[in-house]
CSV table of C-alpha atoms and ligand atoms in Angstrom, one decimal:
chain,number,residue,atom,x,y,z
A,11,UNK,CA,3.1,-0.5,20.9
A,12,UNK,CA,1.5,-2.4,23.5
A,13,UNK,CA,1.6,0.3,25.8
A,14,UNK,CA,1.2,3.4,23.2
A,15,UNK,CA,-2.2,1.0,22.4
A,16,UNK,CA,-3.4,1.9,25.8
A,17,UNK,CA,-3.2,5.1,25.8
A,18,UNK,CA,-3.7,5.6,21.8
A,19,UNK,CA,-6.5,3.4,21.0
A,20,UNK,CA,-7.9,5.3,18.2
A,21,UNK,CA,-4.1,5.8,16.8
A,22,UNK,CA,-3.8,3.5,13.6
A,23,UNK,CA,-0.1,3.3,13.6
A,24,UNK,CA,-1.3,0.8,17.4
A,25,UNK,CA,-2.8,-1.3,15.1
A,26,UNK,CA,-1.0,-2.3,12.7
A,27,UNK,CA,0.5,-6.0,12.6
A,28,UNK,CA,4.6,-6.1,13.0
A,29,UNK,CA,5.1,-9.9,13.2
A,30,UNK,CA,6.4,-11.8,9.9
A,31,UNK,CA,3.3,-13.5,8.2
A,32,UNK,CA,3.2,-16.1,5.2
A,33,UNK,CA,1.7,-16.1,1.9
A,34,UNK,CA,0.8,-18.9,0.1
A,35,UNK,CA,-0.5,-17.0,-3.8
A,36,UNK,CA,0.0,-13.7,-3.1
A,37,UNK,CA,-0.6,-10.5,-5.1
A,38,UNK,CA,0.7,-7.0,-4.6
A,39,UNK,CA,-0.6,-3.6,-5.2
A,40,UNK,CA,-0.2,-0.5,-4.5
A,41,UNK,CA,-0.4,3.2,-5.2
A,42,UNK,CA,-4.1,3.4,-6.4
A,43,UNK,CA,-5.1,6.4,-4.9
A,44,UNK,CA,-8.2,6.0,-4.9
A,45,UNK,CA,-10.8,8.9,-4.6
A,46,UNK,CA,-14.6,9.8,-3.9
A,47,UNK,CA,-13.5,12.8,-7.2
A,48,UNK,CA,-13.1,9.8,-9.6
A,49,UNK,CA,-15.2,7.3,-9.6
A,50,UNK,CA,-14.2,5.7,-12.8
A,51,UNK,CA,-11.1,4.7,-11.3
A,52,UNK,CA,-12.9,2.7,-8.3
A,53,UNK,CA,-14.7,1.3,-10.8
A,54,UNK,CA,-11.6,0.0,-12.2
A,55,UNK,CA,-10.3,-1.6,-9.0
A,56,UNK,CA,-13.9,-3.0,-9.1
A,57,UNK,CA,-13.4,-4.5,-12.5
A,58,UNK,CA,-10.3,-6.0,-10.9
A,59,UNK,CA,-11.6,-7.3,-8.0
A,60,UNK,CA,-14.0,-9.6,-9.8
A,61,UNK,CA,-11.2,-11.1,-12.2
A,62,UNK,CA,-10.7,-12.6,-9.2
A,63,UNK,CA,-13.8,-14.8,-9.8
A,64,UNK,CA,-12.8,-15.4,-13.6
A,65,UNK,CA,-9.6,-14.3,-14.4
A,66,UNK,CA,-7.4,-17.6,-15.5
A,67,UNK,CA,-4.6,-15.0,-14.3
A,68,UNK,CA,-5.8,-14.9,-10.8
A,69,UNK,CA,-8.3,-17.4,-9.7
A,70,UNK,CA,-6.2,-19.4,-7.8
A,71,UNK,CA,-4.7,-16.5,-6.0
A,72,UNK,CA,-4.9,-16.4,-2.2
A,73,UNK,CA,-4.1,-12.7,-0.7
A,74,UNK,CA,-4.1,-9.5,-2.2
A,75,UNK,CA,-1.8,-7.6,-0.6
A,76,UNK,CA,-2.6,-3.5,-0.9
A,77,UNK,CA,0.9,-1.8,-0.1
A,78,UNK,CA,-0.3,1.7,0.8
A,79,UNK,CA,-1.9,4.7,-1.0
A,80,UNK,CA,-4.6,2.7,-1.4
A,81,UNK,CA,-6.7,5.5,-1.2
A,82,UNK,CA,-5.5,9.5,-2.1
A,83,UNK,CA,-6.7,10.6,1.0
A,84,UNK,CA,-8.0,8.7,4.0
A,85,UNK,CA,-10.3,11.0,6.8
A,86,UNK,CA,-10.7,8.4,9.2
A,87,UNK,CA,-13.0,4.9,9.2
A,88,UNK,CA,-16.2,7.2,10.0
A,89,UNK,CA,-15.8,8.2,6.2
A,90,UNK,CA,-16.0,4.5,5.1
A,91,UNK,CA,-19.8,5.5,3.7
A,92,UNK,CA,-17.9,7.3,0.6
A,93,UNK,CA,-16.4,4.1,-0.8
A,94,UNK,CA,-19.3,1.4,0.0
A,95,UNK,CA,-18.1,0.0,-3.7
A,96,UNK,CA,-14.6,-0.5,-2.5
A,97,UNK,CA,-15.6,-2.2,0.7
A,98,UNK,CA,-18.0,-4.4,-1.1
A,99,UNK,CA,-15.2,-5.6,-3.5
A,100,UNK,CA,-13.1,-6.0,-0.7
A,101,UNK,CA,-15.3,-7.8,1.2
A,102,UNK,CA,-16.4,-10.3,-1.2
A,103,UNK,CA,-12.8,-11.0,-2.0
A,104,UNK,CA,-12.7,-12.4,1.7
A,105,UNK,CA,-15.6,-14.1,1.7
A,106,UNK,CA,-15.1,-16.3,-1.4
A,107,UNK,CA,-12.8,-19.0,-1.7
A,108,UNK,CA,-10.1,-18.7,-4.3
A,109,UNK,CA,-11.2,-22.1,-7.6
A,110,UNK,CA,-9.2,-24.1,-5.4
A,111,UNK,CA,-11.2,-24.1,-2.3
A,112,UNK,CA,-9.0,-22.2,-0.3
A,113,UNK,CA,-9.4,-19.4,2.1
A,114,UNK,CA,-8.4,-15.8,0.7
A,115,UNK,CA,-7.0,-12.8,3.0
A,116,UNK,CA,-6.5,-9.2,2.6
A,117,UNK,CA,-4.3,-7.5,3.5
A,118,UNK,CA,-3.3,-3.4,4.2
A,119,UNK,CA,-0.2,-1.4,4.6
A,120,UNK,CA,-0.9,2.6,5.2
A,121,UNK,CA,0.7,4.9,2.4
A,122,UNK,CA,1.3,8.6,3.1
A,123,UNK,CA,-1.9,9.5,2.0
A,124,UNK,CA,-3.7,7.1,3.5
A,125,UNK,CA,-1.7,6.9,7.3
A,126,UNK,CA,-5.6,7.1,9.0
A,127,UNK,CA,-6.8,3.8,8.4
A,128,UNK,CA,-7.7,2.2,10.6
A,129,UNK,CA,-9.5,-0.9,12.0
A,130,UNK,CA,-12.7,0.8,11.7
A,131,UNK,CA,-12.3,0.4,8.0
A,132,UNK,CA,-9.9,-3.0,8.2
A,133,UNK,CA,-12.3,-5.0,10.3
A,134,UNK,CA,-15.5,-4.3,8.1
A,135,UNK,CA,-13.5,-5.8,5.4
A,136,UNK,CA,-12.2,-8.6,7.1
A,137,UNK,CA,-8.4,-7.0,6.4
A,138,UNK,CA,-5.4,-7.5,8.5
A,139,UNK,CA,-3.6,-3.9,8.8
A,140,UNK,CA,0.0,-4.5,8.3
A,141,UNK,CA,2.8,-2.3,9.8
A,142,UNK,CA,5.3,-0.7,7.4
A,143,UNK,CA,7.5,-2.7,6.8
A,144,UNK,CA,7.3,-5.8,7.6
A,145,UNK,CA,8.9,-9.4,6.5
A,146,UNK,CA,6.5,-12.2,4.4
A,147,UNK,CA,7.7,-15.3,3.9
A,148,UNK,CA,6.0,-16.0,0.2
A,149,UNK,CA,6.6,-19.5,-1.2
A,150,UNK,CA,10.3,-19.4,0.5
A,151,UNK,CA,11.4,-16.6,-0.2
A,152,UNK,CA,11.8,-14.3,2.9
A,153,UNK,CA,11.2,-10.7,1.3
A,154,UNK,CA,10.5,-7.3,3.0
A,155,UNK,CA,7.2,-5.0,2.3
A,156,UNK,CA,7.1,-1.5,2.1
A,157,UNK,CA,5.1,1.4,0.7
A,158,UNK,CA,8.8,3.0,0.7
A,159,UNK,CA,8.1,6.5,1.4
A,160,UNK,CA,10.9,5.7,4.6
A,161,UNK,CA,13.3,5.0,2.0
A,162,UNK,CA,12.9,8.3,-0.3
A,163,UNK,CA,16.2,9.9,2.8
A,164,UNK,CA,17.0,12.4,0.4
A,165,UNK,CA,13.6,14.4,1.0
A,166,UNK,CA,14.6,15.4,4.4
A,167,UNK,CA,11.5,17.9,5.0
A,168,UNK,CA,9.3,14.8,3.8
A,169,UNK,CA,11.4,12.4,6.4
A,170,UNK,CA,10.5,15.2,9.1
A,171,UNK,CA,6.4,15.3,8.1
A,172,UNK,CA,6.2,11.5,7.8
A,173,UNK,CA,7.7,11.4,11.7
A,174,UNK,CA,5.4,13.5,13.0
A,175,UNK,CA,2.4,12.0,11.1
A,176,UNK,CA,3.7,9.0,12.5
A,177,UNK,CA,3.2,10.1,16.6
A,178,UNK,CA,0.3,8.0,17.8
A,179,UNK,CA,-0.5,11.4,19.9
A,180,UNK,CA,-0.9,13.4,16.5
A,181,UNK,CA,-3.3,10.4,14.9
A,182,UNK,CA,-4.9,10.4,17.7
A,183,UNK,CA,-5.6,13.9,18.1
A,184,UNK,CA,-6.3,14.5,13.9
A,185,UNK,CA,-8.7,11.7,14.6
A,186,UNK,CA,-10.9,13.3,17.6
A,187,UNK,CA,-11.5,16.5,15.4
A,188,UNK,CA,-15.0,16.6,14.2
A,189,UNK,CA,-15.5,15.0,10.7
A,190,UNK,CA,-16.6,18.5,9.4
A,191,UNK,CA,-13.2,20.2,10.8
A,192,UNK,CA,-11.6,17.3,9.1
A,193,UNK,CA,-13.1,17.9,5.2
A,194,UNK,CA,-12.6,21.3,5.5
A,195,UNK,CA,-8.8,21.2,6.3
A,196,UNK,CA,-8.3,18.9,3.7
A,197,UNK,CA,-10.6,20.9,1.5
A,198,UNK,CA,-8.1,23.9,2.2
A,199,UNK,CA,-5.1,21.6,1.8
A,200,UNK,CA,-6.3,20.5,-1.8
A,201,UNK,CA,-7.2,24.0,-2.7
A,202,UNK,CA,-3.2,25.0,-1.2
A,203,UNK,CA,-1.9,22.5,-3.6
A,204,UNK,CA,-3.9,23.4,-6.4
A,205,UNK,CA,-3.0,26.8,-6.5
A,206,UNK,CA,0.9,26.3,-5.4
A,207,UNK,CA,0.6,23.7,-8.4
A,208,UNK,CA,-0.4,26.3,-10.7
A,209,UNK,CA,2.0,29.1,-9.7
A,210,UNK,CA,5.0,27.0,-9.7
A,211,UNK,CA,5.4,23.0,-10.7
A,212,UNK,CA,4.0,20.3,-8.7
A,213,UNK,CA,6.4,18.7,-6.1
A,214,UNK,CA,7.7,15.4,-7.6
A,215,UNK,CA,8.3,12.4,-5.2
A,216,UNK,CA,12.1,11.6,-4.9
A,217,UNK,CA,13.0,8.1,-5.7
A,218,UNK,CA,13.9,5.9,-2.7
A,219,UNK,CA,17.6,5.8,-1.5
A,220,UNK,CA,19.2,3.1,-2.9
A,221,UNK,CA,21.6,2.5,0.2
A,222,UNK,CA,18.8,2.5,2.4
A,223,UNK,CA,17.0,0.0,0.7
A,224,UNK,CA,20.0,-1.9,0.8
A,225,UNK,CA,20.6,-1.4,4.7
A,226,UNK,CA,17.3,-2.5,5.3
A,227,UNK,CA,16.9,-5.8,3.3
A,228,UNK,CA,20.2,-6.2,5.1
A,229,UNK,CA,19.1,-6.0,8.9
A,230,UNK,CA,15.8,-8.2,7.9
A,231,UNK,CA,17.9,-10.8,5.7
A,232,UNK,CA,15.4,-10.6,3.2
A,233,UNK,CA,17.4,-10.6,-0.6
A,234,UNK,CA,14.0,-9.6,-2.0
A,235,UNK,CA,12.0,-6.4,-1.5
A,236,UNK,CA,9.0,-5.4,-2.5
A,237,UNK,CA,7.8,-1.6,-2.4
A,238,UNK,CA,5.7,1.4,-4.2
A,239,UNK,CA,5.0,5.0,-3.9
A,240,UNK,CA,7.9,6.1,-6.4
A,241,UNK,CA,5.2,5.7,-9.4
A,242,UNK,CA,8.6,4.3,-10.8
A,243,UNK,CA,7.5,0.7,-11.6
A,244,UNK,CA,10.4,-1.5,-12.6
A,245,UNK,CA,13.0,-3.9,-10.7
A,246,UNK,CA,16.5,-3.5,-9.5
A,247,UNK,CA,19.5,-5.3,-7.5
A,248,UNK,CA,20.0,-4.4,-4.2
A,249,UNK,CA,23.5,-4.4,-3.9
A,250,UNK,CA,25.9,-4.0,-6.7
A,251,UNK,CA,28.2,-6.6,-5.8
A,252,UNK,CA,26.6,-9.9,-4.4
A,253,UNK,CA,26.3,-10.7,-0.4
A,254,UNK,CA,24.4,-12.9,1.9
A,255,UNK,CA,21.1,-11.5,2.7
A,256,UNK,CA,19.5,-14.6,4.6
A,257,UNK,CA,21.9,-16.8,6.5
A,258,UNK,CA,21.8,-20.1,4.6
A,259,UNK,CA,21.3,-18.9,1.2
A,260,UNK,CA,23.4,-18.0,-1.7
A,261,UNK,CA,25.2,-14.6,-1.8
A,262,UNK,CA,23.5,-12.4,-4.6
A,263,UNK,CA,23.1,-8.5,-5.1
A,264,UNK,CA,19.4,-8.7,-4.6
A,265,UNK,CA,16.2,-7.8,-6.2
A,266,UNK,CA,14.0,-4.6,-5.1
A,267,UNK,CA,10.6,-4.8,-7.0
A,268,UNK,CA,8.8,-1.2,-7.6
A,269,UNK,CA,5.0,-2.0,-8.3
A,270,UNK,CA,3.3,0.7,-10.2
A,271,UNK,CA,0.5,3.6,-9.8
A,272,UNK,CA,-2.6,3.4,-11.3
A,273,UNK,CA,-3.7,5.6,-13.6
A,274,UNK,CA,-7.1,6.1,-15.2
A,275,UNK,CA,-7.2,8.4,-18.5
A,276,UNK,CA,-9.2,9.3,-21.1
A,277,UNK,CA,-11.9,6.4,-20.1
A,278,UNK,CA,-9.4,4.2,-19.9
A,279,UNK,CA,-7.0,2.1,-17.0
A,280,UNK,CA,-3.6,3.6,-18.6
A,281,UNK,CA,-1.2,2.5,-16.1
A,282,UNK,CA,-1.2,0.0,-13.3
A,283,UNK,CA,0.9,-3.2,-12.3
A,284,UNK,CA,0.0,-6.1,-10.0
A,285,UNK,CA,2.7,-8.3,-9.0
A,286,UNK,CA,2.1,-12.1,-8.3
A,287,UNK,CA,4.3,-15.1,-7.9
A,288,UNK,CA,4.6,-18.2,-10.6
A,289,UNK,CA,6.2,-20.8,-9.5
A,290,UNK,CA,8.3,-19.0,-7.2
A,291,UNK,CA,9.7,-15.8,-9.4
A,292,UNK,CA,7.8,-12.5,-9.0
A,293,UNK,CA,5.8,-11.5,-12.4
A,294,UNK,CA,4.4,-8.5,-13.2
A,295,UNK,CA,0.6,-8.0,-14.8
A,296,UNK,CA,-0.8,-5.5,-16.4
A,297,UNK,CA,-3.8,-4.7,-15.0
A,298,UNK,CA,-5.3,-3.2,-17.7
A,299,UNK,CA,-5.0,-6.7,-19.4
A,300,UNK,CA,-6.4,-8.3,-16.4
A,301,UNK,CA,-9.8,-6.1,-16.5
A,302,UNK,CA,-9.9,-6.2,-20.2
A,303,UNK,CA,-12.4,-8.7,-20.8
A,304,UNK,CA,-14.4,-8.0,-17.4
B,30,MN,MN1,3.0,7.0,-1.5
């Protein structure tokens, strides 16, 4: 990555941190799909961020970890002016200590929609850009965190496109296009997907292949995996039979936590989860409950 970043300093993939991270009291969210087109959803996000200063379930939390597809699309860090409200919520979070007076930290991982988010954005808000996947020590629990799309291995065509878009040269080339061209390309892609949708059916997101997740959990020696992308919130065992994930730990079937996407419809947030850890045990919170009185 060092060599690549010398050649393609603007390729976001080369700007990510792949070293293990340590999290004291994290909150995980993913797949908000924030966009310029849906200001109501951005308002719900702002309310969620305000809850870190007032809601009992959030005021002591220390880290916010966004596991990809935070934005529905990202055309480059030079478009961040379109998201002033989002930037100010994130900046406020990083600059304001939690209720225990501890410094709060912000982590952002790329999704398949916002893979062009770079340090121009993360530095502006004080976030760390994470590689996908990355190992996190969460209150002593070794965890593998990912957006999750790399485990959707049954969709070969998707994986081909993904591999292409993850090439530093391609990312560099895309971001080198003038902004008006990038906007036009995105506009055309949107129009095209709309008409295809009208004609046929919307291409659904395939679920992850459990064997692919298990393979990486064993490789990274983590009995806990957290990811998003599939829009299918829930928990699943990693293995059908007990195995030893982490050396020195007892055998277990492991756990895969899937974060839900956020959906705003009929003037309310109808879907959206945040994953927290209460005394070492992962707990899903409904975002709509967190923002209800805020
Ligand atoms: Mn995704």
